[in-house]
Amino acid sequence: MPRKPLISGNWKMNLNHFEAIQLIQKLGYALDGDDLDACDVSVHPPFTDLRSVQTVLDADRIPIALGAQHCHFETSGAFTGEVSPAMLAKLDVTYVIAGHSERRQIFGETDEMVNAKVRAILTNGMTPIMACGETLDEREAGEAEARVQSQVVAGLAQISADQVANLVIAYEPIWAIGTGVTASSTDAEAMCAHVRRVVGDNWGGDAAQSVRIQYGGSVKGGNAAELMSQPDVDGALVGGASLDADEFARIVQHRLL
Ligand code: 13P
């Protein structure tokens, strides 16, 4: 069965809940039923916007999935400032990003923490988008493949092949995030194919065939079609361009470009 592309907009720490409502309404107008049949689409607003965006998606019956950018791995307790996966599930969140490079680099998330989050997201009936990717130094030192492999193996440790088959891995080279420098479609394909091989070696061929692998890093309307035409690229994790409804809609509509 062909893998349906998943286009995800990571709004990062942008937009208050009023601005978020405006953006999701605009996106609802910009995308039609055919667009949302051809691709799965998710938006990942900041926590403070989730309830507002969920209400708009519900009221206007827009088939865009609600996503979160992060969560804690415990269900409740003395973790000041954190949000639990159970709380997100209650808000009809479908996808949760775990291990974004900004969380790893700025907030010190380790592979072990990412793995605990991925398992907690699954336990709460949501789908993890587990992010991985190398720094420029690692790429220049020829260590990119090994780095990504170790993040995938550690991040998905103790997860069954069936569960791996149904989750999402986002390959986001750190040097391409927010820089305007996109990985060439050849490099993006090579690393996404590598990730699929790693999944095959560790969880078997069926999981490798089913798992969806996104590319992220300066994806725009102008480069989406080329990136998405690669056989192992099953979608995109989009930062900056997802804050503009028309630009994000162009990415979702890449099949028409
Ligand atoms: P940009 O699309 O702004 O490069 O961000 C990518 C990203 O980090 C998405 O999670």
mmCIF file of C-alpha atoms and ligand atoms in Angstrom, residues 10 12 100 102 172 176-178 217-219 237-240, ligand 1:
data_model
loop_
_atom_site.group_PDB
_atom_site.id
_atom_site.type_symbol
_atom_site.label_atom_id
_atom_site.label_comp_id
_atom_site.label_asym_id
_atom_site.label_seq_id
_atom_site.Cartn_x
_atom_site.Cartn_y
_atom_site.Cartn_z
ATOM 1 C CA ASN A 10 5.386 23.153 13.319
ATOM 2 C CA LYS A 12 7.234 26.587 17.098
ATOM 3 C CA HIS A 100 12.998 18.045 17.753
ATOM 4 C CA GLU A 102 15.628 22.540 19.200
ATOM 5 C CA GLU A 172 15.642 17.279 9.859
ATOM 6 C CA ALA A 176 18.827 23.229 7.077
ATOM 7 C CA ILE A 177 16.427 24.361 9.828
ATOM 8 C CA GLY A 178 15.450 28.007 9.581
ATOM 9 C CA GLY A 217 14.463 21.983 6.899
ATOM 10 C CA SER A 218 13.530 25.093 4.882
ATOM 11 C CA VAL A 219 10.721 23.386 2.968
ATOM 12 C CA LEU A 237 7.851 18.876 8.668
ATOM 13 C CA VAL A 238 7.609 22.580 7.964
ATOM 14 C CA GLY A 239 8.596 25.423 10.277
ATOM 15 C CA GLY A 240 8.706 29.010 8.985
HETATM 16 P P1 13P B 1 12.055 25.516 8.890
HETATM 17 O O1 13P B 1 11.040 24.997 7.903
HETATM 18 O O2 13P B 1 11.746 26.903 9.376
HETATM 19 O O3 13P B 1 13.457 25.345 8.381
HETATM 20 O O4 13P B 1 11.937 24.603 10.201
HETATM 21 C C1 13P B 1 11.988 23.223 10.074
HETATM 22 C C2 13P B 1 11.625 22.630 11.374
HETATM 23 O O5 13P B 1 12.368 22.681 12.333
HETATM 24 C C3 13P B 1 10.311 21.989 11.484
HETATM 25 O O6 13P B 1 10.209 21.256 12.652
#
